[in-house]
Amino acid sequence: MRYISTRGQTPALGFSDAVATGLAPDGGLFLPEQLPDLSGRLAGWAGLGYADLCFEFMRVFATDIPAPRLRELVNRSYMRFTDPAIAPLRRLGPGLHVLELFHGPTLAFKDFALQLLGQLYGHQCEVRGEAINVLGATSGDTGAAAIHGLIGRPGTAIFILYPDGRVSPLQERQMTCTGADNVFALAIDGSFDDAQAALKEIFADQAFRTGHRLSAVNSINLARVLAQCVYYLSAWLRLAPAEQEDVEFVVPTGNFGNVLAGWLLQQIGVPIRSFKIATNQNDILYRLFTTGEYRVAEVAPSLAPSMDIQVASNFERFLYYTVGRDPARVREVMERFKATGDYRFADWNAGAFTASRCSDAEIPGIIQRIHRQYGYVADPHTACAFKELTPGRTSVVLATASPAKFPETIRAAIGVEPTHPSLEALKARPVVKHRLTAKTGAIRAFIEAHAV
Ligand SMILES: *Cc1c(COP(=O)(O)O)cnc(C)c1O
């Protein structure tokens, strides 16, 4: 299978090259040239364990990796998860399930994609006999998960940009207390969007990018989207037939990467009824899906910091399909949006999406209510998803982080402070971070000095 850019000005690439490239040279995002139809395979996949299901799914897309090797990479990716189900589906009540995506090494859903991406990079290094420098921007969880996918891996270095003082103390410790000498946590003076803008600019410089064999690890990487399809598939396969027909996946959303994966799965033959985009007070996607206007606002730091995003980079993949797979239209919309920070879609159709928005003032009350009603402790991101469930649907709420990552918010809401042994261990280790301005010059100089 080959992969094309949403902007149509990059030749199609095979899976491994598209993964290694990250952002397409024309500024677009990679998508499969043709979407496969998996509807005929679902029944046969119903009894598989998580890693086997992931292998079967990924082999449809990663056609340039020999099957036994792919199986090995997938198995290793999910080895460090602590729950035997990998992504357990817990029933809270009639028509209400929680899909727990926080049993990986950094206790957030991003481990699903980034453990696999780390394995794919390792594979790439071996095949090409070349070192890789991985570069990413994070609002918290991506950086930690990316780092833990590559920690100590020979032939790789990883540089993670994050907004200084705007990630939780535990998230920062996960990035800065690794003790690994191939890991560089760069604390940027600015917002997540500033960090992401700097990253895009660095990647736009072809000479620098190829000279240092840079690869992007933020949520635009094709492998991440595909790896994330698997937990939707796994959950859907485990629902009762009646629930499969009317299920709505409720997704705490920031960069649109998580929910896009679910939607893509629907496009390739898994009959999921709908998706709810649950934002925090940074509500650009809520406004888009309820009004048809895509307009940036200031980022307001919130209790659910991994969703403190205004420019949802994965939206471009969805846009490609909504404008009828027309790269010229994608370029036009994205250029206009970049220039003015605003795009109004005529005849906007939200399709399979509903949306909700949750302010900071509401989050503690929701955590309290879920705890009282179901005896369940939800982290602040997951709490946003519980804001309003669509009546008459079976809801599967994606629990994107462990509550133990946000102990203060949870204690303030329900009076108990969740802990996790892996987080306790971090508190004894020294913090190593590098403070930089959001200017690309300073970041480039740092990369030049430390790249492998
Ligand atoms: C990254 C993250 C999100 C948002 O996911 P997107 O793919 O950016 O929409 C939600 N919750 C948590 C805990 C996260 O780490």
Short mmCIF file of C-alpha atoms and ligand atoms in Angstrom, two decimals:
data_model
loop_
_atom_site.label_atom_id
_atom_site.label_comp_id
_atom_site.label_asym_id
_atom_site.label_seq_id
_atom_site.Cartn_x
_atom_site.Cartn_y
_atom_site.Cartn_z
CA MET A 1 0.00 0.00 0.00
CA ARG A 2 1.19 3.53 -0.82
CA TYR A 3 0.65 6.83 0.93
CA ILE A 4 -0.16 10.24 -0.54
CA SER A 5 -0.02 13.75 0.90
CA THR A 6 -3.19 15.72 1.66
CA ARG A 7 -1.62 18.59 -0.33
CA GLY A 8 -0.98 16.49 -3.42
CA GLN A 9 2.53 17.72 -4.20
CA THR A 10 4.58 14.82 -2.83
CA PRO A 11 5.05 11.57 -4.77
CA ALA A 12 3.35 8.55 -3.15
CA LEU A 13 5.56 6.67 -0.67
CA GLY A 14 5.57 3.19 0.85
CA PHE A 15 4.62 2.75 4.51
CA SER A 16 8.13 2.83 6.01
CA ASP A 17 9.16 5.92 4.04
CA ALA A 18 5.95 7.75 4.92
CA VAL A 19 6.51 6.93 8.61
CA ALA A 20 10.15 8.02 8.49
CA THR A 21 9.22 11.25 6.68
CA GLY A 22 6.48 12.26 9.15
CA LEU A 23 5.23 15.52 7.65
CA ALA A 24 5.15 15.41 3.83
CA PRO A 25 7.62 17.80 2.14
CA ASP A 26 4.72 19.80 0.66
CA GLY A 27 3.47 20.53 4.19
CA GLY A 28 0.68 17.94 3.98
CA LEU A 29 -0.09 14.79 5.98
CA PHE A 30 0.14 11.23 4.68
CA LEU A 31 -2.96 9.14 4.02
CA PRO A 32 -3.47 5.78 2.28
CA GLU A 33 -3.75 6.22 -1.49
CA GLN A 34 -6.82 4.03 -1.41
CA LEU A 35 -8.83 3.11 1.64
CA PRO A 36 -9.16 -0.66 2.06
CA ASP A 37 -12.49 -2.28 3.00
CA LEU A 38 -12.09 -4.39 6.13
CA SER A 39 -15.77 -5.18 6.67
CA GLY A 40 -15.34 -8.79 5.53
CA ARG A 41 -12.54 -9.47 8.01
CA LEU A 42 -14.21 -8.30 11.23
CA ALA A 43 -15.93 -11.55 12.16
CA GLY A 44 -12.65 -13.45 11.87
CA TRP A 45 -10.90 -10.98 14.15
CA ALA A 46 -13.44 -11.10 16.97
CA GLY A 47 -11.56 -13.52 19.23
CA LEU A 48 -8.04 -12.12 18.87
CA GLY A 49 -5.98 -10.72 21.73
CA TYR A 50 -4.82 -7.12 21.46
CA ALA A 51 -1.34 -7.65 19.97
CA ASP A 52 -2.62 -10.23 17.46
CA LEU A 53 -5.41 -7.89 16.40
CA CYS A 54 -2.92 -5.06 16.02
CA PHE A 55 -0.69 -7.24 13.87
CA GLU A 56 -3.59 -8.26 11.59
CA PHE A 57 -4.66 -4.66 11.23
CA MET A 58 -1.19 -3.20 10.69
CA ARG A 59 -0.20 -5.76 8.08
CA VAL A 60 -2.91 -4.33 5.82
CA PHE A 61 -1.04 -1.02 5.88
CA ALA A 62 2.61 -1.83 6.60
CA THR A 63 2.97 -3.92 3.46
CA ASP A 64 6.70 -3.25 3.09
CA ILE A 65 7.64 -4.90 6.41
CA PRO A 66 7.93 -8.70 6.30
CA ALA A 67 5.05 -10.22 8.33
CA PRO A 68 7.19 -12.09 10.92
CA ARG A 69 9.18 -8.93 11.59
CA LEU A 70 6.01 -6.84 11.89
CA ARG A 71 4.58 -9.33 14.37
CA GLU A 72 7.72 -9.04 16.47
CA LEU A 73 7.59 -5.22 16.43
CA VAL A 74 3.92 -5.24 17.44
CA ASN A 75 4.44 -7.78 20.22
CA ARG A 76 7.29 -5.74 21.67
CA SER A 77 5.17 -2.57 21.52
CA TYR A 78 2.54 -3.91 23.91
CA MET A 79 4.84 -5.90 26.18
CA ARG A 80 5.27 -3.06 28.66
CA PHE A 81 1.54 -2.54 29.23
CA THR A 82 0.49 -3.58 32.72
CA ASP A 83 -3.11 -4.67 32.07
CA PRO A 84 -3.40 -8.09 30.40
CA ALA A 85 -6.19 -6.79 28.13
CA ILE A 86 -3.89 -3.86 27.06
CA ALA A 87 -6.99 -1.70 26.44
CA PRO A 88 -9.61 -3.00 28.91
CA LEU A 89 -13.24 -2.10 28.28
CA ARG A 90 -15.05 -1.55 31.59
CA ARG A 91 -18.81 -1.41 31.89
CA LEU A 92 -19.99 1.36 34.21
CA GLY A 93 -23.71 0.93 33.65
CA PRO A 94 -26.35 0.15 31.01
CA GLY A 95 -25.09 1.47 27.66
CA LEU A 96 -22.00 3.03 29.24
CA HIS A 97 -18.47 1.71 28.93
CA VAL A 98 -15.04 3.15 29.57
CA LEU A 99 -12.16 2.16 27.31
CA GLU A 100 -9.05 2.49 29.47
CA LEU A 101 -6.10 3.60 27.40
CA PHE A 102 -3.68 4.36 30.22
CA HIS A 103 -1.98 1.08 31.08
CA GLY A 104 1.17 1.79 29.05
CA PRO A 105 4.55 3.02 30.35
CA THR A 106 3.57 6.72 30.63
CA LEU A 107 -0.04 6.15 31.71
CA ALA A 108 -1.73 7.93 28.77
CA PHE A 109 -3.23 6.77 25.49
CA LYS A 110 -0.30 8.04 23.46
CA ASP A 111 1.72 4.98 24.48
CA PHE A 112 -0.39 2.91 22.08
CA ALA A 113 1.02 4.71 19.08
CA LEU A 114 4.42 5.73 20.36
CA GLN A 115 5.56 2.36 21.63
CA LEU A 116 4.89 1.06 18.11
CA LEU A 117 6.49 4.10 16.47
CA GLY A 118 9.62 3.57 18.61
CA GLN A 119 9.81 -0.02 17.34
CA LEU A 120 9.30 1.14 13.74
CA TYR A 121 12.13 3.67 14.08
CA GLY A 122 14.38 0.95 15.48
CA HIS A 123 13.48 -1.27 12.52
CA GLN A 124 14.21 1.59 10.12
CA CYS A 125 17.65 2.22 11.66
CA GLU A 126 18.53 -1.43 11.18
CA VAL A 127 17.25 -1.65 7.60
CA ARG A 128 18.91 1.55 6.44
CA GLY A 129 21.97 1.38 8.67
CA GLU A 130 21.39 5.05 9.48
CA ALA A 131 20.81 6.96 12.70
CA ILE A 132 17.52 8.86 13.17
CA ASN A 133 16.92 12.08 15.07
CA VAL A 134 13.38 12.31 16.25
CA LEU A 135 11.83 15.71 16.89
CA GLY A 136 8.44 16.47 18.40
CA ALA A 137 6.36 19.11 20.13
CA THR A 138 4.15 18.21 23.03
CA SER A 139 1.50 19.62 25.31
CA GLY A 140 2.56 16.97 27.82
CA ASP A 141 1.70 13.37 27.13
CA THR A 142 3.05 13.00 23.59
CA GLY A 143 6.55 13.94 24.64
CA ALA A 144 6.61 11.56 27.55
CA ALA A 145 5.21 8.72 25.46
CA ALA A 146 7.59 9.41 22.54
CA ILE A 147 10.56 9.46 24.87
CA HIS A 148 9.53 6.18 26.47
CA GLY A 149 9.20 4.64 23.02
CA LEU A 150 12.85 5.46 22.24
CA ILE A 151 14.59 5.54 25.62
CA GLY A 152 18.18 4.26 25.33
CA ARG A 153 17.59 2.92 21.79
CA PRO A 154 20.89 2.79 19.87
CA GLY A 155 21.10 4.92 16.72
CA THR A 156 18.37 7.34 17.81
CA ALA A 157 18.19 10.66 19.62
CA ILE A 158 14.95 12.34 20.59
CA PHE A 159 14.32 16.08 21.04
CA ILE A 160 11.03 17.05 22.61
CA LEU A 161 9.81 20.67 22.72
CA TYR A 162 7.29 21.51 25.42
CA PRO A 163 5.85 24.75 26.82
CA ASP A 164 7.81 25.48 30.00
CA GLY A 165 5.55 25.60 33.05
CA ARG A 166 2.46 24.47 31.11
CA VAL A 167 2.71 20.71 31.49
CA SER A 168 1.93 18.99 34.77
CA PRO A 169 4.86 18.39 37.16
CA LEU A 170 4.50 14.63 36.71
CA GLN A 171 4.38 14.89 32.92
CA GLU A 172 7.54 16.97 33.08
CA ARG A 173 9.23 14.38 35.29
CA GLN A 174 8.35 11.64 32.80
CA MET A 175 10.25 13.61 30.15
CA THR A 176 13.13 14.96 32.19
CA CYS A 177 13.98 12.19 34.68
CA THR A 178 14.81 9.43 32.21
CA GLY A 179 18.55 9.38 32.83
CA ALA A 180 18.94 8.37 29.14
CA ASP A 181 21.60 10.21 27.14
CA ASN A 182 19.67 10.00 23.86
CA VAL A 183 16.77 12.03 25.33
CA PHE A 184 16.61 15.86 25.22
CA ALA A 185 13.70 17.63 26.87
CA LEU A 186 13.58 21.24 25.57
CA ALA A 187 11.53 23.59 27.77
CA ILE A 188 10.32 26.34 25.41
CA ASP A 189 9.41 29.84 26.53
CA GLY A 190 5.92 29.98 24.91
CA SER A 191 2.71 27.99 24.35
CA PHE A 192 2.29 24.56 22.76
CA ASP A 193 1.23 26.24 19.53
CA ASP A 194 4.49 28.28 19.55
CA ALA A 195 6.46 25.04 19.97
CA GLN A 196 4.50 23.36 17.19
CA ALA A 197 4.97 26.37 14.87
CA ALA A 198 8.75 26.24 15.47
CA LEU A 199 8.73 22.53 14.72
CA LYS A 200 6.84 23.02 11.44
CA GLU A 201 9.32 25.69 10.39
CA ILE A 202 12.30 23.46 11.13
CA PHE A 203 10.75 20.62 9.13
CA ALA A 204 10.05 22.97 6.22
CA ASP A 205 13.84 23.42 5.79
CA GLN A 206 14.63 20.46 3.52
CA ALA A 207 18.41 20.76 3.80
CA PHE A 208 18.39 20.81 7.58
CA ARG A 209 15.85 18.05 7.74
CA THR A 210 17.62 15.61 5.46
CA GLY A 211 21.08 16.64 6.72
CA HIS A 212 20.15 15.55 10.24
CA ARG A 213 17.84 12.70 9.22
CA LEU A 214 15.02 14.31 11.22
CA SER A 215 11.74 12.56 11.73
CA ALA A 216 8.59 14.00 13.29
CA VAL A 217 6.98 12.33 16.22
CA ASN A 218 4.05 14.61 16.86
CA SER A 219 0.52 13.48 16.25
CA ILE A 220 0.80 13.95 12.48
CA ASN A 221 2.77 10.73 11.96
CA LEU A 222 0.86 8.22 9.86
CA ALA A 223 1.87 5.29 12.08
CA ARG A 224 0.30 6.94 15.09
CA VAL A 225 -3.08 7.32 13.47
CA LEU A 226 -3.05 3.69 12.30
CA ALA A 227 -1.92 2.30 15.67
CA GLN A 228 -4.74 4.23 17.32
CA CYS A 229 -7.36 2.65 15.06
CA VAL A 230 -6.69 -0.66 16.79
CA TYR A 231 -8.16 0.14 20.21
CA TYR A 232 -11.39 1.36 18.63
CA LEU A 233 -11.52 -1.88 16.69
CA SER A 234 -10.74 -3.95 19.77
CA ALA A 235 -13.48 -2.20 21.77
CA TRP A 236 -16.04 -2.42 18.97
CA LEU A 237 -15.41 -6.15 18.55
CA ARG A 238 -16.13 -6.71 22.24
CA LEU A 239 -19.49 -4.92 22.32
CA ALA A 240 -22.74 -6.88 22.13
CA PRO A 241 -24.26 -6.87 18.61
CA ALA A 242 -27.02 -4.41 19.58
CA GLU A 243 -24.43 -2.08 21.07
CA GLN A 244 -22.19 -2.33 18.01
CA GLU A 245 -25.02 -0.85 15.97
CA ASP A 246 -25.64 2.26 18.02
CA VAL A 247 -22.29 2.99 19.62
CA GLU A 248 -20.91 6.47 20.01
CA PHE A 249 -17.24 6.74 20.92
CA VAL A 250 -16.74 9.75 23.18
CA VAL A 251 -13.25 11.14 22.74
CA PRO A 252 -11.38 13.75 24.80
CA THR A 253 -9.96 15.81 21.94
CA GLY A 254 -7.11 18.26 21.39
CA ASN A 255 -5.12 17.75 18.22
CA PHE A 256 -7.85 15.61 16.59
CA GLY A 257 -5.46 12.64 16.28
CA ASN A 258 -7.31 10.25 18.54
CA VAL A 259 -10.81 10.79 17.17
CA LEU A 260 -9.53 10.89 13.59
CA ALA A 261 -8.28 7.32 14.02
CA GLY A 262 -11.76 6.18 15.03
CA TRP A 263 -13.33 8.00 12.10
CA LEU A 264 -10.83 6.49 9.67
CA LEU A 265 -11.72 3.04 10.97
CA GLN A 266 -15.34 3.82 10.19
CA GLN A 267 -14.33 4.78 6.64
CA ILE A 268 -12.65 1.40 6.14
CA GLY A 269 -15.61 -0.73 7.03
CA VAL A 270 -16.21 -0.80 10.78
CA PRO A 271 -19.81 0.38 11.20
CA ILE A 272 -19.40 2.71 14.17
CA ARG A 273 -22.46 4.94 14.51
CA SER A 274 -20.92 8.19 15.72
CA PHE A 275 -18.13 10.02 17.54
CA LYS A 276 -18.35 12.77 20.10
CA ILE A 277 -15.57 15.32 20.07
CA ALA A 278 -15.19 16.36 23.71
CA THR A 279 -13.07 19.48 24.14
CA ASN A 280 -12.05 21.44 27.20
CA GLN A 281 -12.39 25.24 27.25
CA ASN A 282 -10.04 25.40 24.24
CA ASP A 283 -12.96 24.69 22.00
CA ILE A 284 -11.99 25.38 18.38
CA LEU A 285 -13.19 21.93 17.32
CA TYR A 286 -16.40 22.20 19.31
CA ARG A 287 -17.12 25.47 17.52
CA LEU A 288 -16.19 24.02 14.14
CA PHE A 289 -18.41 20.97 14.48
CA THR A 290 -21.36 22.95 15.82
CA THR A 291 -21.12 26.04 13.57
CA GLY A 292 -18.90 25.29 10.55
CA GLU A 293 -16.43 28.01 11.47
CA TYR A 294 -12.81 27.08 12.10
CA ARG A 295 -11.37 30.05 13.96
CA VAL A 296 -8.37 30.17 16.31
CA ALA A 297 -8.53 31.80 19.71
CA GLU A 298 -5.95 32.26 22.46
CA VAL A 299 -4.95 29.07 24.23
CA ALA A 300 -6.28 29.19 27.79
CA PRO A 301 -4.31 26.80 30.07
CA SER A 302 -6.76 24.34 31.64
CA LEU A 303 -7.07 21.46 34.11
CA ALA A 304 -6.89 19.11 31.10
CA PRO A 305 -3.57 20.41 29.71
CA SER A 306 -3.05 17.78 27.02
CA MET A 307 -6.03 19.27 25.22
CA ASP A 308 -4.83 22.89 25.44
CA ILE A 309 -4.57 23.26 21.70
CA GLN A 310 -6.14 25.62 19.20
CA VAL A 311 -4.66 24.48 15.90
CA ALA A 312 -5.64 20.83 15.52
CA SER A 313 -3.01 19.53 13.10
CA ASN A 314 -4.76 16.25 12.28
CA PHE A 315 -7.84 18.10 11.16
CA GLU A 316 -6.20 18.37 7.73
CA ARG A 317 -6.61 14.63 7.21
CA PHE A 318 -10.34 14.88 7.81
CA LEU A 319 -10.49 18.01 5.66
CA TYR A 320 -9.00 16.08 2.74
CA TYR A 321 -12.02 13.76 2.69
CA THR A 322 -14.60 16.48 3.39
CA VAL A 323 -13.45 18.51 0.37
CA GLY A 324 -13.83 15.45 -1.86
CA ARG A 325 -10.15 14.36 -1.81
CA ASP A 326 -9.12 17.47 -3.66
CA PRO A 327 -5.56 18.51 -2.66
CA ALA A 328 -5.94 21.93 -4.32
CA ARG A 329 -8.94 22.65 -2.07
CA VAL A 330 -6.98 21.45 0.98
CA ARG A 331 -4.14 23.83 0.12
CA GLU A 332 -6.57 26.68 -0.38
CA VAL A 333 -8.32 26.14 2.97
CA MET A 334 -5.08 25.63 4.91
CA GLU A 335 -3.40 28.67 3.34
CA ARG A 336 -6.37 30.87 4.02
CA PHE A 337 -6.59 29.56 7.59
CA LYS A 338 -2.88 30.14 8.14
CA ALA A 339 -3.11 33.70 6.84
CA THR A 340 -6.26 34.80 8.67
CA GLY A 341 -6.76 32.27 11.51
CA ASP A 342 -10.29 31.77 10.28
CA TYR A 343 -12.17 29.64 7.76
CA ARG A 344 -15.91 29.40 7.39
CA PHE A 345 -17.18 26.30 5.60
CA ALA A 346 -20.26 26.84 3.47
CA ASP A 347 -22.82 24.02 3.97
CA TRP A 348 -20.90 22.48 6.86
CA ASN A 349 -22.06 18.96 7.59
CA ALA A 350 -20.86 17.47 10.89
CA GLY A 351 -21.52 13.96 9.53
CA ALA A 352 -20.83 11.27 12.11
CA PHE A 353 -19.62 13.79 14.71
CA THR A 354 -21.32 15.33 17.71
CA ALA A 355 -19.41 17.71 20.01
CA SER A 356 -19.31 18.89 23.59
CA ARG A 357 -17.25 21.49 25.43
CA CYS A 358 -16.26 21.46 29.09
CA SER A 359 -15.00 24.50 30.99
CA ASP A 360 -12.48 24.30 33.82
CA ALA A 361 -15.20 25.30 36.26
CA GLU A 362 -17.13 22.13 35.35
CA ILE A 363 -14.32 19.56 35.51
CA PRO A 364 -14.12 19.00 39.32
CA GLY A 365 -17.91 18.63 39.57
CA ILE A 366 -17.92 16.03 36.79
CA ILE A 367 -15.10 14.05 38.44
CA GLN A 368 -17.17 14.11 41.62
CA ARG A 369 -20.35 13.01 39.89
CA ILE A 370 -18.67 10.07 38.09
CA HIS A 371 -17.12 8.99 41.38
CA ARG A 372 -20.43 9.18 43.22
CA GLN A 373 -22.50 7.54 40.46
CA TYR A 374 -20.16 4.76 39.35
CA GLY A 375 -17.38 4.57 41.96
CA TYR A 376 -15.01 5.41 39.10
CA VAL A 377 -12.12 7.89 39.18
CA ALA A 378 -11.69 9.75 35.88
CA ASP A 379 -8.73 12.01 35.06
CA PRO A 380 -9.56 15.61 34.02
CA HIS A 381 -9.37 14.83 30.26
CA THR A 382 -11.66 11.84 30.57
CA ALA A 383 -13.99 13.94 32.74
CA CYS A 384 -14.49 16.34 29.82
CA ALA A 385 -15.87 13.42 27.82
CA PHE A 386 -18.48 12.73 30.51
CA LYS A 387 -19.85 16.27 30.20
CA GLU A 388 -22.84 15.17 28.12
CA LEU A 389 -23.46 11.75 26.63
CA THR A 390 -25.82 11.44 23.68
CA PRO A 391 -29.12 9.97 24.93
CA GLY A 392 -30.20 6.71 23.34
CA ARG A 393 -26.71 5.67 22.26
CA THR A 394 -24.31 3.18 23.75
CA SER A 395 -21.41 5.35 24.85
CA VAL A 396 -17.82 4.18 24.95
CA VAL A 397 -15.85 6.89 26.74
CA LEU A 398 -12.15 6.84 25.98
CA ALA A 399 -10.19 7.25 29.22
CA THR A 400 -7.06 8.89 27.87
CA ALA A 401 -4.94 9.24 31.02
CA SER A 402 -4.57 7.68 34.43
CA PRO A 403 -6.00 9.85 37.22
CA ALA A 404 -2.65 9.35 39.01
CA LYS A 405 -1.09 11.81 36.52
CA PHE A 406 -3.28 14.63 37.91
CA PRO A 407 -3.30 14.07 41.68
CA GLU A 408 -4.06 17.70 42.71
CA THR A 409 -7.15 18.03 40.54
CA ILE A 410 -8.49 14.68 41.69
CA ARG A 411 -7.83 15.44 45.38
CA ALA A 412 -9.59 18.80 45.07
CA ALA A 413 -12.61 17.06 43.52
CA ILE A 414 -13.06 13.90 45.59
CA GLY A 415 -10.65 14.21 48.52
CA VAL A 416 -8.45 11.24 47.59
CA GLU A 417 -5.15 11.46 45.83
CA PRO A 418 -4.55 8.65 43.32
CA THR A 419 -0.97 7.39 43.01
CA HIS A 420 0.91 5.02 40.73
CA PRO A 421 4.19 3.23 41.56
CA SER A 422 5.90 4.31 38.31
CA LEU A 423 5.19 7.97 39.14
CA GLU A 424 6.36 7.63 42.73
CA ALA A 425 9.70 6.25 41.50
CA LEU A 426 10.24 9.35 39.32
CA LYS A 427 10.14 11.72 42.25
CA ALA A 428 13.52 10.50 43.50
CA ARG A 429 15.32 11.14 40.17
CA PRO A 430 17.07 14.37 39.05
CA VAL A 431 15.36 16.63 36.46
CA VAL A 432 17.40 17.36 33.31
CA LYS A 433 15.84 19.95 30.99
CA HIS A 434 17.16 22.54 28.55
CA ARG A 435 15.47 25.96 28.52
CA LEU A 436 15.20 27.62 25.07
CA THR A 437 13.26 30.49 23.46
CA ALA A 438 10.60 29.59 20.89
CA LYS A 439 12.89 30.98 18.14
CA THR A 440 13.81 28.36 15.57
CA GLY A 441 17.46 29.54 15.52
CA ALA A 442 18.09 28.51 19.11
CA ILE A 443 16.31 25.18 18.64
CA ARG A 444 18.21 24.38 15.44
CA ALA A 445 21.52 25.17 17.11
CA PHE A 446 20.68 22.81 19.96
CA ILE A 447 19.75 20.01 17.57
CA GLU A 448 22.92 20.55 15.56
CA ALA A 449 25.02 20.25 18.69
CA HIS A 450 23.35 17.06 19.98
CA ALA A 451 22.10 15.10 16.97
CA VAL A 452 23.34 11.54 16.37
C1 LIG B 1 -3.12 13.95 23.81
C2 LIG B 1 -4.20 13.78 24.78
C3 LIG B 1 -5.53 14.09 24.44
C4 LIG B 1 -5.89 14.68 23.10
O1 LIG B 1 -5.69 13.78 22.03
P1 LIG B 1 -5.63 14.31 20.54
O2 LIG B 1 -5.20 13.18 19.73
O3 LIG B 1 -4.61 15.43 20.55
O4 LIG B 1 -6.97 14.82 20.19
C5 LIG B 1 -6.50 13.83 25.37
N1 LIG B 1 -6.21 13.34 26.60
C6 LIG B 1 -4.95 13.04 26.96
C7 LIG B 1 -4.69 12.52 28.32
C8 LIG B 1 -3.91 13.24 26.07
O5 LIG B 1 -2.66 12.93 26.43
#
